[in-house]
Amino acid sequence: MYEARKYIIQFVILIGIIIYAIKLLSVQVLTEEHRLRAENISIHAIPEYPTRGLIYDRTGKLLVSNQPVYDIEIIGRKLEIKDTLAFCELFSIDTAYLHKKLSKANYGLQRFKRTLFIKQLSAVDYARIQDRLSDIRGLYPVPRTIRTYPLSCFASGLGYVKEIDQFMLDKDTLNYYKRGDLIGRSGLEASYEKDLRGKRGVHYIMYDRLGIARGAYKGGEYDTLPEMGRDLHASIDAELQIYGEKLMQNKIGAVVAIEPSTGEILALISAPTYDPNMLAGEGLEVSRNFAKLLQDPNKPLFNRAIQSTHPPGSTFKVTEALMALEDGVIDPQRGRISCIQDPIGCHPHPSPLDLQASIQHSCNPFYYRLFMQIVRQDFGTGSSKENERIGLQRWHDYAQSLGLGRKLGLDLPNEKPGLIPSPAYYDKVYKNRPQGWKLSNVYSLSIGQGEMGTVPLQLANLAAIIANRGYYYVPHLIKGIAEREIDSLYRTKQYTKISPKHFDLVANGMADVVRAGTARRAQIDGIEVCGKTGTVQNPHGEDHSIFISFAPKDNPKIAIAVIVENSGFGGTWAAPIASLMIEKYINREISEKSQIHKEKRILEADFIRQKAERDARKRVRDSLKRVQKYRNQEPEIKKEKEKKALPTELQVQDLKINMDTLPYKRPMIPLSLPNSKAAPLLPSDNRKKY
Amino acid sequence: MDNVLKNSRQTSERAENSYFEGDRVIWIVVFMLAAISILVVYSAAGSLAFRRMEGDTEYYLLKHASLVLLSLVAMWLCHKVDFRYYSRLSRFALLISVPILIATWFFGTTINEATRWITIPFINQSFQASDLAKLALIANVASMLSKRQQSIHEFQRAILPILFWCGLICGLIALSDLSGAALLFATCVLLMFIGRVPVRYLGMLFFIGITVAILALQIGQRKETAMRRFTNFISTDHKEIPFQTEQSYIAIASGELTGKGPGNSDQRNFLPYPYSDFIFAIIVEEYGLFGGFFVIMLYLTLLYRGMLAMAKSERAFGGLLSAGLSFSLVVQAFVHMGVTLGVVPVTGLPLPLLSMGGTSLFFTGIALGIILSVSRGEIEDLEPQTQADEEKIFRRG
């Protein structure tokens, strides 16, 4: 009986092994299904992109929005066109375009891959043809959103978004970004990236062995919804911004307008500018535009309002007046200084002047003397040299406390600090000179020239400080962010080292400047404008024209700084531009009188063309000079030099004749055309839209 | 000359025998399984290493290798002990395993909704109490059966204590691990079947088993999982293949005859617990159908040698012990492979000696050590031929 049990056990084990073997064979050898699935089953994580936050201006106008577009892609090998004409009609293209694209799509290995057929088809157009697309094989619509700029303004401040590149991916240590994500690359898009981008969602889809989506993986248990980005409310006044950009057409320079009571920037213009839509989206055209902007000799991508540094020129005199009052080195009522034209020359004006009138007439020797008095105070060190060092350091600290020569903390990337030289700076510069430096080396600082460099934003902030009579808010471009307060830095009053009581005299002086001084062109009927001109000598040609201003004098609404490079006197160009901006902002319109007297003249001025002509002339002159030099050389040297390819006379003549074909990057302006209209330049071309 | 060589070989064999006694085939099988285990676990634990250890795959290699070594050491130590000792030792182990199981149920660590682990104080190592209890119960049933061979037909004296212990231990394990308990129960039934228990009592045992299982399901935490897996298994609707089984099929199918090669598994990224519960699928994927059959053959060899030890055994205890333990190991292995092949409902059983997992490896080592000890004991009894014995005989003679 018990022997039987042994056989039962053996039998059971045998049955078990047979079942296993059969199952193993069936799974592996007999059914193909699982092997195919091994190759095909996959779970795809589909990122769901959030909508990027919108940007509005201070009046609620939309500056930046998102637009859904569709790229139509084709795979050459799969595409079947039954009726070529109907196909062309569907996309409203001509047959030539179709043939061009088809030959591209069918070239080599490309025929197996997707080729871009139609770029950025608008949602309306796409909806119109959507039904008929499904009948065509090998055609793939790819939805995208691109940033659009309905008002086409404020390119430098808004910045642009781009698909993230490898460099930025490597820098992203938090590993938020994935390939294909959009990221703000400059301007507000970059500095408020975290608010604007929102939060990406993800959707897991399971694909079966046929590669057909079988729906959400595990019923969508792991899916997340995208969160929309926060909207930004910029402090920019779009109307003022557009008007300012229009005024600055064909000029190189910058305009910064600030609301003094809040530090909000009303307009931030860097000229020449460009249409931000040029850089929206991806693709060949955009990169071509980008290359074009990058190569433009006038550097439209360089944000002059926050990155260009120039000596402030005579506008700096107001800060020195404030320093003198703070240190008490001049009696504001009785202290007078004669204009002796030494050591710095001056222009004709009444003399001698008191402090207030010195601002009005911008007297150079006056400020030379004042500078010396500020720096050469007795600080009780016993050595005049030591005293001077302390004095210059004090002067430097005052200037920095007024927001010059340092980064203010604007909410845009790449703000430049500029430079207010300190004794340490001069020690470094003069370190190879045994006797060091003396005040007589640096006195051009007194009239805002020399080693000094300020940024237009800092000058506007200086105007705002005077407008506020002694304090400022750190300038910023954002009025508010949805669901979040703006940075507390932008809500804190900042005081300077100058006590507020001294500002009234300077403000009065600046009012006189416009009323009866160097900037009468800035007068506006009904608004008391205060301002100070600056005319900055520079090695590049004509003087830079600078004007800082605020208005009205009491309870100011706007503080502004204008700089027009290589144009002339401060009062001639910058002042009227500033006054037009002020008028536009306060009255919301330009009076007929201003239109005739100022606007027309400003709009017609074309300094870019002047500059191009000057540069071209200079090149010819230089070439001729070199040829002349070459001719005068000794025959031996001549032989030697012959080996090096210098332009021969013939070539120079060619040069003269074919000025138009000179290797200039920008569209050429014919040299000898004083009357003819210049070829349309890039930025002005965009202006046609207004 | 020839004689000298022969002699030297014999002496060397004897010297080896004094270190590794017992059935040499079992030793070879064990070493092969250990080697395969280290290879496969190193490959399969890759995703785990990336999830937990920041990609330090060597961490699991070293950890697993040292655990395998530990279990081999445990096995060596156990095979040195005379198997008759285990009769008393197992009773002691059975007695302490009851409170440990209860403690685990109340204070244990819960992993995947199952409270199976208890952390040993001071050394901070998690410990699966059911493995100890399993070993103790099998050894004890073997012991009790052998003691009561003469009175095997008397229910009260012979059968009742065995049924009591089986019911208690299986019931306690079933609270958190139903399949493990069922497996243990089946092994015990098999042991009694071999141990000449009348069939009517076995039928009774079957009913006790069902009662205990239902009770444990009601009290325990695995009711839903067990029900779901079981209904999933018996349902004829083939679209509802469980995820694990589906992935395991893919692994087996893509392995083909010769496999993808060591370390080239893809399904280790999809299968849950590729290094323990689904290690057989990974073996087939990487080493092919041949590799799979080879592993099956190794386990069958183990079973065969265990049975051989039983057949040769003069003492009932040794035979039952060896049979029970080898059955327990091999049945577990076959259920594991069955899960992988989809012929058994999905359950999380490790493959003995192959899967990663400290307690399981350790007690598998002990079980193998006991089997070896039994086989050694038999060899000693039948032909006392160690050098010392020979000398003794010679002197006496």
PDB file of N, CA and C in Angstrom, chain A residues 635-672:
ATOM      1  N   PRO A 635      62.117 103.281 -52.133  1.00  0.00           N
ATOM      2  CA  PRO A 635      61.889 102.174 -53.083  1.00  0.00           C
ATOM      3  C   PRO A 635      62.154 100.809 -52.475  1.00  0.00           C
ATOM      4  N   GLU A 636      63.211 100.728 -51.583  1.00  0.00           N
ATOM      5  CA  GLU A 636      63.522  99.407 -51.017  1.00  0.00           C
ATOM      6  C   GLU A 636      62.354  98.887 -50.171  1.00  0.00           C
ATOM      7  N   ILE A 637      61.935  99.813 -49.316  1.00  0.00           N
ATOM      8  CA  ILE A 637      60.826  99.404 -48.452  1.00  0.00           C
ATOM      9  C   ILE A 637      59.600  99.079 -49.300  1.00  0.00           C
ATOM     10  N   LYS A 638      59.504  99.844 -50.366  1.00  0.00           N
ATOM     11  CA  LYS A 638      58.380  99.654 -51.275  1.00  0.00           C
ATOM     12  C   LYS A 638      58.349  98.229 -51.802  1.00  0.00           C
ATOM     13  N   LYS A 639      59.549  97.793 -52.195  1.00  0.00           N
ATOM     14  CA  LYS A 639      59.644  96.427 -52.713  1.00  0.00           C
ATOM     15  C   LYS A 639      59.205  95.420 -51.657  1.00  0.00           C
ATOM     16  N   GLU A 640      59.726  95.686 -50.462  1.00  0.00           N
ATOM     17  CA  GLU A 640      59.394  94.790 -49.365  1.00  0.00           C
ATOM     18  C   GLU A 640      57.892  94.746 -49.137  1.00  0.00           C
ATOM     19  N   LYS A 641      57.355  95.930 -49.137  1.00  0.00           N
ATOM     20  CA  LYS A 641      55.920  96.055 -48.829  1.00  0.00           C
ATOM     21  C   LYS A 641      55.056  95.481 -49.934  1.00  0.00           C
ATOM     22  N   GLU A 642      55.625  95.451 -51.122  1.00  0.00           N
ATOM     23  CA  GLU A 642      54.834  94.993 -52.247  1.00  0.00           C
ATOM     24  C   GLU A 642      54.299  93.580 -52.038  1.00  0.00           C
ATOM     25  N   LYS A 643      55.125  92.839 -51.304  1.00  0.00           N
ATOM     26  CA  LYS A 643      54.720  91.460 -51.055  1.00  0.00           C
ATOM     27  C   LYS A 643      53.399  91.411 -50.278  1.00  0.00           C
ATOM     28  N   LYS A 644      53.279  92.329 -49.340  1.00  0.00           N
ATOM     29  CA  LYS A 644      52.009  92.374 -48.608  1.00  0.00           C
ATOM     30  C   LYS A 644      50.988  93.078 -49.501  1.00  0.00           C
ATOM     31  N   ALA A 645      49.819  92.536 -49.514  1.00  0.00           N
ATOM     32  CA  ALA A 645      48.811  93.066 -50.441  1.00  0.00           C
ATOM     33  C   ALA A 645      48.175  94.322 -49.878  1.00  0.00           C
ATOM     34  N   LEU A 646      48.674  95.456 -50.350  1.00  0.00           N
ATOM     35  CA  LEU A 646      48.045  96.726 -49.991  1.00  0.00           C
ATOM     36  C   LEU A 646      47.182  97.164 -51.156  1.00  0.00           C
ATOM     37  N   PRO A 647      46.167  97.921 -50.932  1.00  0.00           N
ATOM     38  CA  PRO A 647      45.320  98.326 -52.047  1.00  0.00           C
ATOM     39  C   PRO A 647      46.091  99.205 -53.035  1.00  0.00           C
ATOM     40  N   THR A 648      46.046  98.848 -54.267  1.00  0.00           N
ATOM     41  CA  THR A 648      46.686  99.678 -55.281  1.00  0.00           C
ATOM     42  C   THR A 648      45.790 100.861 -55.583  1.00  0.00           C
ATOM     43  N   GLU A 649      46.338 101.761 -56.320  1.00  0.00           N
ATOM     44  CA  GLU A 649      45.555 102.966 -56.642  1.00  0.00           C
ATOM     45  C   GLU A 649      44.275 102.604 -57.369  1.00  0.00           C
ATOM     46  N   LEU A 650      44.456 101.635 -58.249  1.00  0.00           N
ATOM     47  CA  LEU A 650      43.303 101.215 -59.034  1.00  0.00           C
ATOM     48  C   LEU A 650      42.188 100.688 -58.123  1.00  0.00           C
ATOM     49  N   GLN A 651      42.631  99.884 -57.172  1.00  0.00           N
ATOM     50  CA  GLN A 651      41.647  99.311 -56.254  1.00  0.00           C
ATOM     51  C   GLN A 651      40.948 100.381 -55.453  1.00  0.00           C
ATOM     52  N   VAL A 652      41.740 101.403 -55.084  1.00  0.00           N
ATOM     53  CA  VAL A 652      41.142 102.485 -54.301  1.00  0.00           C
ATOM     54  C   VAL A 652      40.104 103.215 -55.136  1.00  0.00           C
ATOM     55  N   GLN A 653      40.440 103.365 -56.415  1.00  0.00           N
ATOM     56  CA  GLN A 653      39.451 104.012 -57.276  1.00  0.00           C
ATOM     57  C   GLN A 653      38.172 103.182 -57.360  1.00  0.00           C
ATOM     58  N   ASP A 654      38.397 101.887 -57.474  1.00  0.00           N
ATOM     59  CA  ASP A 654      37.236 101.004 -57.451  1.00  0.00           C
ATOM     60  C   ASP A 654      36.406 101.236 -56.214  1.00  0.00           C
ATOM     61  N   LEU A 655      37.153 101.354 -55.137  1.00  0.00           N
ATOM     62  CA  LEU A 655      36.507 101.561 -53.848  1.00  0.00           C
ATOM     63  C   LEU A 655      35.628 102.790 -53.863  1.00  0.00           C
ATOM     64  N   LYS A 656      36.199 103.823 -54.459  1.00  0.00           N
ATOM     65  CA  LYS A 656      35.465 105.093 -54.501  1.00  0.00           C
ATOM     66  C   LYS A 656      34.195 104.957 -55.321  1.00  0.00           C
ATOM     67  N   ILE A 657      34.347 104.234 -56.419  1.00  0.00           N
ATOM     68  CA  ILE A 657      33.196 104.138 -57.311  1.00  0.00           C
ATOM     69  C   ILE A 657      32.115 103.238 -56.713  1.00  0.00           C
ATOM     70  N   ASN A 658      32.586 102.107 -56.221  1.00  0.00           N
ATOM     71  CA  ASN A 658      31.600 101.126 -55.767  1.00  0.00           C
ATOM     72  C   ASN A 658      31.357 101.232 -54.264  1.00  0.00           C
ATOM     73  N   MET A 659      31.076 102.388 -53.833  1.00  0.00           N
ATOM     74  CA  MET A 659      30.814 102.574 -52.412  1.00  0.00           C
ATOM     75  C   MET A 659      29.645 101.721 -51.947  1.00  0.00           C
ATOM     76  N   ASP A 660      28.677 101.563 -52.861  1.00  0.00           N
ATOM     77  CA  ASP A 660      27.468 100.825 -52.481  1.00  0.00           C
ATOM     78  C   ASP A 660      27.760  99.370 -52.159  1.00  0.00           C
ATOM     79  N   THR A 661      28.800  98.857 -52.829  1.00  0.00           N
ATOM     80  CA  THR A 661      29.045  97.432 -52.636  1.00  0.00           C
ATOM     81  C   THR A 661      30.084  97.172 -51.567  1.00  0.00           C
ATOM     82  N   LEU A 662      30.428  98.195 -50.825  1.00  0.00           N
ATOM     83  CA  LEU A 662      31.387  97.982 -49.741  1.00  0.00           C
ATOM     84  C   LEU A 662      30.834  96.944 -48.767  1.00  0.00           C
ATOM     85  N   PRO A 663      31.711  96.218 -48.117  1.00  0.00           N
ATOM     86  CA  PRO A 663      31.218  95.117 -47.271  1.00  0.00           C
ATOM     87  C   PRO A 663      30.564  95.613 -45.985  1.00  0.00           C
ATOM     88  N   TYR A 664      29.527  96.366 -46.121  1.00  0.00           N
ATOM     89  CA  TYR A 664      28.793  96.790 -44.929  1.00  0.00           C
ATOM     90  C   TYR A 664      27.711  95.780 -44.635  1.00  0.00           C
ATOM     91  N   LYS A 665      27.433  95.638 -43.385  1.00  0.00           N
ATOM     92  CA  LYS A 665      26.456  94.630 -43.002  1.00  0.00           C
ATOM     93  C   LYS A 665      25.034  95.152 -43.210  1.00  0.00           C
ATOM     94  N   ARG A 666      24.862  96.447 -43.042  1.00  0.00           N
ATOM     95  CA  ARG A 666      23.499  96.987 -43.076  1.00  0.00           C
ATOM     96  C   ARG A 666      23.174  97.407 -44.502  1.00  0.00           C
ATOM     97  N   PRO A 667      21.881  97.509 -44.848  1.00  0.00           N
ATOM     98  CA  PRO A 667      21.529  97.938 -46.202  1.00  0.00           C
ATOM     99  C   PRO A 667      22.214  99.258 -46.521  1.00  0.00           C
ATOM    100  N   MET A 668      22.839  99.327 -47.672  1.00  0.00           N
ATOM    101  CA  MET A 668      23.697 100.476 -47.911  1.00  0.00           C
ATOM    102  C   MET A 668      22.928 101.730 -48.278  1.00  0.00           C
ATOM    103  N   ILE A 669      23.502 102.810 -47.849  1.00  0.00           N
ATOM    104  CA  ILE A 669      22.970 104.110 -48.221  1.00  0.00           C
ATOM    105  C   ILE A 669      23.926 104.674 -49.264  1.00  0.00           C
ATOM    106  N   PRO A 670      23.459 105.041 -50.436  1.00  0.00           N
ATOM    107  CA  PRO A 670      24.356 105.621 -51.432  1.00  0.00           C
ATOM    108  C   PRO A 670      25.014 106.864 -50.862  1.00  0.00           C
ATOM    109  N   LEU A 671      26.310 107.015 -51.170  1.00  0.00           N
ATOM    110  CA  LEU A 671      27.080 108.078 -50.540  1.00  0.00           C
ATOM    111  C   LEU A 671      26.647 109.470 -50.986  1.00  0.00           C
ATOM    112  N   SER A 672      26.497 109.596 -52.286  1.00  0.00           N
ATOM    113  CA  SER A 672      26.292 110.945 -52.812  1.00  0.00           C
ATOM    114  C   SER A 672      24.819 111.246 -53.059  1.00  0.00           C
TER     115      SER A 672
END
